[in-house]
Coordinates of C-alpha atoms and ligand atoms in Angstrom, one line a residue:
M23 CA -9.2 -195.8 -109.1
R24 CA -7.2 -192.5 -108.7
N25 CA -7.2 -190.9 -105.4
I26 CA -6.4 -187.1 -105.6
N27 CA -5.9 -185.0 -102.5
Q28 CA -3.0 -182.6 -103.4
A29 CA -2.7 -178.9 -104.6
Y30 CA 0.3 -177.7 -106.4
I31 CA 1.8 -174.8 -104.4
D32 CA 5.2 -173.0 -104.5
G33 CA 6.5 -175.6 -106.8
R34 CA 5.4 -178.7 -104.8
F35 CA 2.6 -181.1 -104.7
V36 CA 0.9 -180.7 -101.1
T37 CA -1.6 -182.4 -99.1
V38 CA -4.8 -180.2 -99.4
Q39 CA -6.1 -178.9 -96.1
G40 CA -9.6 -179.3 -97.2
H41 CA -11.7 -182.4 -96.0
E42 CA -14.7 -182.7 -98.5
V43 CA -14.5 -185.7 -100.7
V44 CA -16.1 -186.0 -104.1
Q45 CA -16.3 -189.0 -106.6
R46 CA -15.4 -188.8 -110.1
I47 CA -17.5 -190.8 -112.4
N48 CA -16.5 -191.9 -116.0
P49 CA -19.5 -190.6 -118.0
S50 CA -19.2 -193.5 -120.6
T51 CA -19.4 -196.3 -117.9
E52 CA -20.8 -194.6 -114.9
A53 CA -18.1 -196.4 -113.0
I54 CA -16.6 -194.7 -110.0
V55 CA -13.1 -193.9 -111.1
G56 CA -11.7 -191.5 -108.5
R57 CA -12.1 -189.7 -105.3
V58 CA -11.0 -186.2 -104.9
T59 CA -10.4 -184.4 -101.7
L60 CA -11.2 -180.9 -102.4
A61 CA -8.7 -177.8 -101.3
N62 CA -10.2 -175.1 -99.1
R63 CA -9.8 -171.5 -98.6
D64 CA -6.6 -172.0 -96.4
D65 CA -4.9 -173.8 -99.6
A66 CA -6.3 -170.9 -101.6
I67 CA -4.4 -168.4 -99.0
D68 CA -1.2 -170.3 -99.2
A69 CA -1.2 -170.5 -103.1
I70 CA -2.0 -166.7 -103.1
A71 CA 1.0 -166.1 -100.9
A72 CA 3.2 -168.1 -103.0
A73 CA 2.3 -166.5 -106.1
T74 CA 2.9 -163.1 -104.2
R75 CA 6.4 -164.0 -103.4
A76 CA 7.0 -165.3 -106.9
Q77 CA 5.7 -162.1 -108.6
V78 CA 8.6 -160.0 -107.1
T79 CA 11.2 -161.9 -109.4
M80 CA 8.5 -162.4 -112.2
A81 CA 8.0 -158.8 -112.5
R82 CA 11.7 -158.3 -113.2
T83 CA 12.0 -160.9 -116.0
T84 CA 13.1 -159.9 -119.5
K85 CA 11.1 -160.5 -122.4
A86 CA 13.9 -163.3 -123.3
Q87 CA 13.4 -164.9 -120.0
R88 CA 9.5 -165.2 -120.6
I89 CA 9.9 -166.5 -123.8
D90 CA 12.1 -169.1 -122.5
M91 CA 9.6 -170.0 -119.9
L92 CA 6.8 -170.2 -122.4
K93 CA 8.8 -172.5 -124.8
R94 CA 9.6 -175.1 -121.9
L95 CA 5.9 -175.0 -120.8
Q96 CA 5.1 -175.8 -124.7
A97 CA 7.7 -178.6 -124.8
A98 CA 6.3 -180.0 -121.5
V99 CA 2.6 -180.0 -122.7
L100 CA 3.4 -181.3 -126.1
A101 CA 5.3 -184.1 -124.5
S102 CA 2.1 -185.0 -122.4
T103 CA -0.4 -184.6 -125.3
E104 CA -1.5 -188.4 -124.9
Q105 CA -2.1 -188.1 -121.1
L106 CA -4.1 -185.0 -121.4
R107 CA -6.1 -186.2 -124.3
D108 CA -6.8 -189.5 -122.4
S109 CA -7.7 -187.8 -119.1
A110 CA -10.2 -185.8 -121.1
I111 CA -11.8 -188.8 -122.5
E112 CA -12.0 -190.6 -119.2
E113 CA -13.2 -187.9 -116.9
Y114 CA -15.4 -185.9 -119.6
G115 CA -16.3 -188.0 -122.4
A116 CA -14.5 -185.9 -125.0
P117 CA -14.6 -187.9 -128.4
L118 CA -11.1 -188.9 -129.5
A119 CA -10.6 -186.4 -132.4
R120 CA -11.7 -183.5 -130.1
A121 CA -9.6 -184.5 -127.2
Q122 CA -6.7 -184.7 -129.4
W123 CA -7.3 -181.3 -130.9
A124 CA -7.7 -179.9 -127.3
S125 CA -4.4 -181.2 -126.1
Q126 CA -2.5 -180.1 -129.1
Y127 CA -4.2 -176.6 -128.7
A128 CA -3.1 -176.5 -125.1
S129 CA 0.5 -176.8 -126.2
Q130 CA 0.1 -174.3 -129.1
C131 CA -1.1 -171.6 -126.6
F132 CA 2.4 -171.2 -125.2
A133 CA 4.0 -170.9 -128.7
N134 CA 1.3 -168.4 -129.9
A135 CA 2.1 -166.4 -126.6
A136 CA 5.8 -166.6 -127.3
Q137 CA 5.3 -165.4 -130.8
T138 CA 3.2 -162.5 -129.6
L139 CA 5.4 -161.4 -126.8
T140 CA 8.3 -161.5 -129.4
D141 CA 6.6 -159.2 -131.7
Y142 CA 5.3 -156.8 -128.8
E143 CA 6.9 -153.6 -127.6
L144 CA 6.9 -153.6 -123.9
E145 CA 8.4 -150.1 -123.9
R146 CA 7.6 -147.3 -126.3
N147 CA 7.5 -143.5 -126.6
I148 CA 4.1 -141.7 -126.7
G149 CA 4.1 -138.0 -127.0
G150 CA 7.0 -136.8 -125.0
A151 CA 6.5 -139.6 -122.3
R152 CA 8.2 -143.1 -122.1
V153 CA 5.4 -145.8 -121.6
F154 CA 6.1 -149.1 -120.0
M155 CA 4.0 -152.0 -120.2
E156 CA 4.3 -153.7 -116.8
P157 CA 2.8 -156.9 -115.4
V158 CA -0.6 -156.2 -113.6
G159 CA 0.3 -158.5 -110.6
V160 CA -0.8 -161.8 -109.3
V161 CA -3.6 -163.2 -111.3
G162 CA -6.3 -165.8 -110.5
L163 CA -7.3 -167.9 -113.3
I164 CA -10.5 -169.7 -113.0
A165 CA -11.6 -172.3 -115.4
P166 CA -14.7 -174.3 -116.3
W167 CA -15.1 -178.0 -116.7
N168 CA -15.8 -178.3 -120.5
S169 CA -12.4 -177.2 -121.7
A170 CA -10.1 -177.5 -118.8
A171 CA -6.5 -177.8 -120.2
G172 CA -7.2 -175.4 -123.1
T173 CA -8.6 -172.7 -121.0
I174 CA -5.9 -173.0 -118.2
C175 CA -3.1 -173.0 -121.0
S176 CA -4.3 -170.2 -122.7
K177 CA -4.8 -168.0 -119.7
L178 CA -1.5 -169.2 -118.2
A179 CA 0.5 -168.4 -121.4
S180 CA -0.6 -164.9 -121.4
A181 CA -0.2 -164.3 -117.8
I182 CA 3.6 -165.7 -118.2
A183 CA 4.2 -163.6 -121.4
A184 CA 3.0 -160.4 -119.4
G185 CA 5.2 -161.6 -116.4
C186 CA 2.3 -162.5 -114.0
A187 CA 2.4 -165.2 -111.4
S188 CA -1.0 -167.2 -111.1
V189 CA -3.3 -169.0 -108.9
I190 CA -5.2 -171.4 -111.1
K191 CA -8.7 -172.6 -109.9
P192 CA -9.6 -175.6 -112.1
S193 CA -13.4 -176.7 -111.9
E194 CA -14.1 -179.4 -109.1
L195 CA -15.4 -181.3 -112.0
S196 CA -12.0 -181.7 -113.8
A197 CA -9.7 -183.1 -111.3
F198 CA -8.2 -185.7 -113.3
Q199 CA -7.5 -183.3 -116.2
A200 CA -6.1 -180.8 -113.8
Q201 CA -3.8 -183.2 -112.0
V202 CA -2.3 -184.4 -115.2
L203 CA -2.0 -180.6 -116.4
A204 CA -0.3 -179.7 -113.0
Q205 CA 2.0 -182.5 -113.3
T206 CA 2.9 -181.8 -116.9
L207 CA 3.6 -178.0 -116.2
H208 CA 5.7 -179.0 -113.2
R209 CA 8.2 -180.6 -115.6
A210 CA 8.7 -177.1 -117.4
D211 CA 10.7 -176.4 -114.1
L212 CA 9.7 -172.7 -113.7
P213 CA 10.5 -170.8 -110.6
N214 CA 8.5 -171.9 -107.5
G215 CA 5.2 -170.1 -107.1
V216 CA 5.1 -168.9 -110.6
F217 CA 1.8 -170.8 -111.0
N218 CA 0.0 -172.7 -108.5
F219 CA -3.1 -175.1 -108.7
V220 CA -5.7 -175.3 -106.2
L221 CA -8.9 -177.4 -106.9
G222 CA -11.7 -176.7 -104.7
R223 CA -15.2 -175.1 -104.7
G224 CA -16.2 -171.8 -106.3
Q225 CA -17.8 -170.5 -103.2
D226 CA -14.6 -171.2 -101.2
V227 CA -11.5 -171.4 -103.1
G228 CA -13.0 -169.2 -105.9
D229 CA -14.3 -166.7 -103.6
E230 CA -10.8 -166.3 -101.8
I231 CA -9.1 -165.6 -105.1
S232 CA -12.1 -163.2 -106.0
T233 CA -11.7 -161.1 -103.0
S234 CA -8.1 -161.3 -101.9
P235 CA -6.3 -158.1 -102.0
H236 CA -3.1 -159.9 -103.3
I237 CA -4.7 -160.7 -106.5
A238 CA -4.8 -157.9 -109.2
K239 CA -6.7 -159.6 -111.8
I240 CA -9.1 -162.3 -112.4
S241 CA -9.3 -164.2 -115.7
F242 CA -12.5 -166.0 -115.6
T243 CA -14.2 -168.6 -118.1
G244 CA -17.4 -170.0 -117.0
S245 CA -21.2 -169.1 -116.8
T246 CA -22.5 -165.7 -117.1
Q247 CA -24.2 -166.3 -113.6
T248 CA -20.7 -167.0 -112.0
G249 CA -19.0 -164.2 -113.7
K250 CA -21.6 -161.7 -112.2
L251 CA -20.7 -163.0 -108.9
I252 CA -16.9 -162.8 -109.6
A253 CA -17.3 -159.2 -110.9
H254 CA -19.1 -158.1 -107.8
A255 CA -16.7 -159.9 -105.4
G256 CA -13.6 -158.3 -107.3
I257 CA -14.8 -154.7 -107.4
D258 CA -13.8 -153.8 -103.6
T259 CA -10.2 -154.4 -104.4
M260 CA -10.7 -153.0 -107.9
K261 CA -9.6 -156.0 -109.6
R262 CA -8.9 -156.0 -113.4
I263 CA -11.4 -158.6 -114.6
S264 CA -11.6 -160.5 -117.9
L265 CA -14.7 -162.8 -118.3
S266 CA -15.4 -165.3 -121.1
L267 CA -19.1 -166.3 -120.5
T268 CA -22.1 -168.1 -121.7
G269 CA -23.3 -168.2 -125.3
K270 CA -26.3 -168.9 -127.6
S271 CA -24.7 -168.3 -131.0
A272 CA -26.6 -168.3 -134.3
A273 CA -25.5 -170.0 -137.4
I274 CA -27.1 -168.1 -140.5
V275 CA -27.4 -170.1 -143.7
L276 CA -28.0 -167.6 -146.6
E277 CA -30.0 -168.9 -149.5
D278 CA -26.7 -168.5 -151.8
A279 CA -24.6 -170.9 -149.5
D280 CA -23.5 -174.1 -150.9
F281 CA -25.9 -176.3 -148.7
D282 CA -23.7 -179.6 -149.1
L283 CA -21.0 -177.6 -147.3
A284 CA -22.8 -175.3 -145.0
L285 CA -25.1 -177.8 -143.2
P286 CA -22.6 -180.2 -142.1
L287 CA -20.5 -177.4 -140.9
A288 CA -23.5 -175.8 -139.1
L289 CA -24.2 -179.1 -137.4
N290 CA -20.5 -179.5 -136.5
A291 CA -20.8 -175.9 -134.9
A292 CA -23.9 -177.0 -132.9
F293 CA -22.7 -180.5 -131.6
M294 CA -18.8 -180.1 -131.2
N295 CA -17.6 -181.1 -127.9
N296 CA -20.7 -183.1 -127.4
G297 CA -22.6 -179.9 -127.7
Q298 CA -20.8 -178.7 -124.4
A299 CA -19.0 -175.6 -126.0
C300 CA -19.6 -172.0 -125.1
V301 CA -19.3 -171.2 -128.8
A302 CA -21.8 -173.9 -130.1
G303 CA -24.0 -172.6 -132.9
T304 CA -27.2 -173.8 -131.3
R305 CA -29.7 -171.7 -133.4
L306 CA -29.6 -172.4 -137.0
L307 CA -31.3 -169.6 -139.0
V308 CA -32.4 -170.7 -142.5
P309 CA -34.5 -169.0 -145.3
R310 CA -38.1 -169.9 -144.9
S311 CA -38.5 -170.9 -148.4
R312 CA -35.7 -173.5 -148.1
L313 CA -37.0 -175.2 -144.7
S314 CA -38.2 -178.3 -145.8
E315 CA -34.8 -179.1 -147.9
V316 CA -33.0 -178.0 -144.7
V317 CA -35.1 -180.4 -142.6
E318 CA -34.4 -183.4 -144.7
R319 CA -30.8 -182.8 -145.1
I320 CA -30.2 -182.4 -141.4
K321 CA -32.3 -185.4 -140.5
A322 CA -30.1 -187.4 -142.9
L323 CA -26.8 -186.0 -141.5
V324 CA -28.1 -186.4 -137.8
D325 CA -28.9 -190.1 -138.9
G326 CA -25.4 -190.6 -139.7
I327 CA -23.8 -189.2 -136.6
V328 CA -22.1 -192.1 -134.4
V329 CA -23.0 -191.6 -130.7
G330 CA -20.9 -193.9 -128.5
N331 CA -17.8 -194.8 -126.9
P332 CA -15.4 -191.6 -127.0
H333 CA -12.3 -193.6 -127.3
D334 CA -13.7 -195.0 -130.8
P335 CA -12.4 -192.7 -133.6
A336 CA -15.6 -193.1 -135.5
T337 CA -17.5 -191.6 -132.6
V338 CA -18.8 -188.0 -133.2
I339 CA -20.7 -187.4 -129.9
G340 CA -19.7 -188.9 -126.7
P341 CA -21.4 -188.9 -123.3
L342 CA -22.5 -185.7 -121.5
A343 CA -20.0 -184.9 -118.5
S344 CA -22.2 -185.8 -115.9
E345 CA -25.6 -187.1 -114.8
A346 CA -26.7 -183.4 -114.0
Q347 CA -25.8 -182.6 -117.5
Y348 CA -27.8 -185.3 -118.8
D349 CA -30.7 -184.2 -116.7
R350 CA -30.4 -180.7 -118.0
I351 CA -30.7 -181.9 -121.7
Q352 CA -33.7 -184.0 -121.1
H353 CA -35.3 -180.9 -119.4
F354 CA -34.7 -179.0 -122.5
I355 CA -35.8 -181.5 -124.8
R356 CA -39.3 -181.7 -123.1
R357 CA -39.4 -178.0 -123.0
G358 CA -39.0 -177.7 -126.6
Q359 CA -41.9 -180.0 -127.2
E360 CA -44.1 -178.6 -124.4
Q361 CA -43.7 -175.2 -125.9
G362 CA -44.7 -176.2 -129.4
A363 CA -41.3 -176.9 -131.4
T364 CA -41.4 -179.7 -134.1
L365 CA -39.1 -182.4 -133.1
I366 CA -37.2 -183.7 -136.2
A367 CA -34.5 -185.8 -134.9
G368 CA -33.6 -187.5 -131.6
G369 CA -35.6 -186.7 -128.5
E370 CA -35.8 -187.7 -124.9
G371 CA -34.0 -190.7 -123.4
K372 CA -30.7 -192.4 -124.3
P373 CA -29.8 -193.7 -127.8
A374 CA -30.6 -197.3 -128.4
G375 CA -27.9 -199.6 -127.1
L376 CA -26.4 -197.0 -124.9
E377 CA -28.5 -197.4 -121.8
T378 CA -25.1 -197.0 -119.6
G379 CA -23.4 -193.9 -119.7
Y380 CA -24.7 -190.3 -119.8
F381 CA -25.4 -190.6 -123.7
V382 CA -28.3 -188.4 -125.2
Q383 CA -29.7 -188.5 -128.7
P384 CA -28.6 -185.7 -130.8
T385 CA -31.7 -183.7 -131.0
V386 CA -33.0 -181.2 -133.6
F387 CA -36.1 -179.0 -133.6
A388 CA -37.7 -177.1 -136.4
N389 CA -40.4 -174.6 -136.1
V390 CA -38.7 -172.9 -133.2
S391 CA -39.7 -169.3 -132.2
Q392 CA -37.4 -166.9 -130.5
D393 CA -39.5 -166.9 -127.5
M394 CA -39.2 -170.6 -126.6
D395 CA -36.5 -171.7 -123.9
I396 CA -34.7 -173.7 -126.4
A397 CA -33.9 -170.7 -128.4
R398 CA -33.0 -168.3 -125.6
E399 CA -31.3 -170.5 -122.9
E400 CA -27.7 -172.0 -123.3
I401 CA -28.6 -175.9 -123.2
F402 CA -25.0 -177.2 -123.2
G403 CA -25.9 -180.4 -125.0
P404 CA -26.2 -181.6 -128.6
V405 CA -29.7 -180.0 -129.1
L406 CA -30.1 -177.7 -132.3
S407 CA -33.0 -175.2 -132.9
I408 CA -33.9 -174.3 -136.5
L409 CA -35.6 -170.9 -136.9
T410 CA -36.5 -169.2 -140.2
Y411 CA -36.3 -165.7 -141.7
D412 CA -37.8 -164.0 -144.7
N413 CA -34.9 -161.7 -145.5
E414 CA -31.6 -160.6 -144.5
A415 CA -32.6 -158.0 -142.1
Q416 CA -34.8 -160.5 -140.4
A417 CA -32.0 -162.9 -140.1
I418 CA -29.9 -160.4 -138.6
E419 CA -32.4 -159.3 -136.0
L420 CA -33.1 -162.9 -134.9
A421 CA -29.3 -163.7 -134.8
N422 CA -29.0 -160.6 -132.4
A423 CA -32.2 -161.2 -130.4
T424 CA -30.3 -162.6 -127.3
V425 CA -28.8 -161.3 -124.3
Y426 CA -25.6 -163.1 -125.2
G427 CA -23.1 -162.6 -128.0
L428 CA -20.1 -164.7 -127.9
Q429 CA -19.9 -166.0 -131.6
A430 CA -22.0 -166.1 -134.9
Y431 CA -21.5 -168.3 -138.1
L432 CA -22.4 -167.2 -141.5
F433 CA -22.6 -169.4 -144.5
S434 CA -22.6 -167.8 -147.9
S435 CA -21.0 -167.8 -151.4
S436 CA -20.8 -164.2 -151.4
H437 CA -17.7 -163.0 -149.7
E438 CA -18.9 -159.3 -149.8
R439 CA -22.4 -160.1 -148.6
A440 CA -21.0 -162.2 -145.7
Q441 CA -18.7 -159.5 -144.8
R442 CA -21.3 -156.8 -144.9
M443 CA -23.6 -158.8 -142.7
A444 CA -20.6 -159.6 -140.2
T445 CA -20.7 -156.0 -139.4
E446 CA -24.2 -156.0 -138.4
L447 CA -24.0 -159.1 -136.0
K448 CA -23.6 -158.5 -132.4
A449 CA -21.0 -161.1 -131.6
G450 CA -17.3 -161.0 -130.5
T451 CA -16.4 -163.3 -133.3
V452 CA -18.1 -164.0 -136.5
L453 CA -16.8 -167.0 -138.4
I454 CA -17.7 -167.2 -142.3
N455 CA -17.9 -170.5 -144.0
R456 CA -15.7 -172.0 -141.3
V457 CA -16.1 -173.3 -137.6
V458 CA -12.4 -173.2 -136.7
P459 CA -11.3 -170.2 -134.7
D460 CA -8.2 -167.9 -135.3
L461 CA -6.0 -168.5 -132.2
L462 CA -4.1 -165.3 -132.6
A463 CA -7.2 -163.0 -133.0
P464 CA -9.1 -161.6 -130.0
F465 CA -11.6 -164.1 -128.5
G466 CA -14.5 -163.0 -126.0
G467 CA -18.0 -161.8 -125.9
V468 CA -20.2 -158.7 -126.3
K469 CA -23.4 -158.2 -124.1
Q470 CA -23.7 -160.9 -121.4
S471 CA -21.2 -163.1 -123.1
G472 CA -18.3 -161.5 -121.4
L473 CA -15.9 -158.6 -120.8
G474 CA -12.5 -158.2 -122.4
R475 CA -10.6 -160.3 -125.0
E476 CA -8.3 -163.4 -124.8
F477 CA -5.8 -164.7 -127.2
G478 CA -2.7 -163.0 -129.0
V479 CA -1.9 -159.4 -128.3
F480 CA -5.3 -158.6 -126.9
G481 CA -4.9 -161.4 -124.3
L482 CA -1.5 -160.3 -123.6
E483 CA -2.4 -156.6 -122.9
S484 CA -5.1 -157.7 -120.5
Y485 CA -2.5 -158.9 -118.0
L486 CA -0.3 -155.6 -118.7
E487 CA -0.7 -152.0 -117.2
A488 CA 0.6 -149.0 -118.8
K489 CA 2.8 -146.9 -116.7
T490 CA 3.7 -143.3 -118.1
V491 CA 7.1 -141.7 -117.1
A492 CA 7.3 -138.3 -118.4
S493 CA 10.2 -135.9 -117.3
S494 CA 11.0 -132.3 -118.0
Ligands
NAD153 P1 -19.5 -172.3 -113.7 O1 -19.8 -170.6 -113.9 O2 -20.4 -173.1 -112.8 O3 -18.0 -172.6 -113.2 C1 -16.8 -172.0 -113.7 C2 -15.7 -172.0 -112.6 O4 -16.1 -171.1 -111.7 C3 -15.4 -173.4 -111.9 O5 -14.3 -173.4 -111.5 C4 -16.2 -172.9 -110.5 O6 -16.0 -173.7 -109.5 C5 -16.0 -171.6 -110.5 N1 -16.9 -170.8 -109.5 C6 -18.3 -171.2 -109.1 N2 -18.7 -170.2 -108.3 C7 -17.7 -169.3 -107.9 C8 -17.6 -168.2 -107.3 N3 -18.7 -167.9 -106.6 N4 -16.5 -167.6 -107.2 C9 -15.5 -167.9 -108.0 N5 -15.3 -169.1 -108.8 C10 -16.6 -169.7 -108.7 O7 -19.3 -172.9 -115.4 P2 -19.2 -174.4 -115.6 O8 -20.5 -175.0 -115.5 O9 -17.9 -175.0 -115.3 O10 -19.0 -174.2 -117.3 C11 -20.1 -174.1 -118.3 C12 -20.2 -172.6 -118.6 O11 -19.0 -172.0 -118.8 C13 -21.2 -172.5 -119.7 O12 -22.0 -171.4 -119.5 C14 -20.2 -172.1 -120.9 O13 -20.7 -171.4 -121.9 C15 -19.3 -171.3 -120.1 N6 -17.8 -171.3 -121.0 C16 -17.7 -170.3 -121.7 C17 -16.3 -170.3 -122.3 C18 -16.1 -168.9 -123.2 O14 -14.8 -168.9 -123.6 N7 -16.8 -168.1 -123.4 C19 -15.8 -171.4 -122.5 C20 -16.1 -172.5 -121.9 C21 -17.2 -172.4 -121.0

């Protein structure tokens, strides 16, 4: 049983001033594994003050000093890969391979930011003026529960590269992962206050960060609903805002695709991270003429998916993160049936033999139409909807028929055709015949999937302000 009651402020672990206690439950066993005392608004105020003090020196750091900080952070996270992996499995139910990848990704973020900064000109001549790319100021980094370490490290890496001190607000549902990460980053021995961790409620700690006049920018990853609240809250102090939000991504399989390669990849895109991924490709668009073949193949593939203990290397899908997530998925499976979709795999209830834990059956619906809830709303669990199209134009129209636009997947044996279609898709990223992102290229959403871009040079620039100095 872990007891967590500390925030990380000004380089020290301090007892939080908040009194609300929440339990952490291992989603595989439903056992209570921790008690967390949440930080409150006063803790957030202290963290913002510490970051504001640190910003004075942080703003004056050289490129070389920031690169040194990033390398120390990378080394610290790399050395703790196993602890980060294990906390993600215990608290969140991430399958071993996914948890391993996510922990390595967390250290890679710092290496990528160091490389980006090395190649970036912080000063340049434009016209007759000298332009300086200066840190925006203190930043608030607000993260969701579904990819805690990766999201935090990615944001923190860009912030440090730009010369910004930060206040990090992890989700109240990722206390173990946040604690291991704070302890890990502390070992990098950065100046006090350069980064601070405050784990508390969104309407309390999150709101203080979103409204404080001392915070210049918010980088938020989470739901579109919360992103809108943060954007509203931040406007009075004219905060710079980056939002990485909800998705409902389409995976288009063209008739010229190699189905042996495309369908397992498409299923992976839908079910990665136990289906709890913003970039999940949860709408599979296939040629109408090939529907029965696709259905047979997908059924066989889903039958082969191992659901169960996330520590087991054979497991592909572990439990959902919480009982609320379990209930949400059951609701959508019921809704799909009520609205007339055809259940071809999975369904309501727990998989046989997994009565304890928040396990759900990987579920696939065919004959889904775009007006059904399962085709329109982000489900955030392993539930895939198959829709059909008659021609390329209709495939694009269906893919774009959503208020979201985070990512899209295309499967085709024609490079030219896929590239051409990619230009028509309204999404921040289009992945062709792959599901793995490029971590140096910009990442973010169009429409209600977000505002701004993260990663690489686009991520770095979102923490910088251009200052023009022109003289006669
Ligand atoms: P959420 O929006 O409920 O919470 C995200 C964070 O915001 C948490 O730390 C929460 O405490 C905080 N928060 C809540 N209310 C707040 C407020 N009023 N002010 C400030 N902060 C507040 O999201 P979640 O349930 O933790 O995560 C799942 C969602 O995140 C999904 O919609 C998913 O698609 C999205 N997501 C997007 C990306 C991406 O990169 N686009 C990545 C991961 C998750």
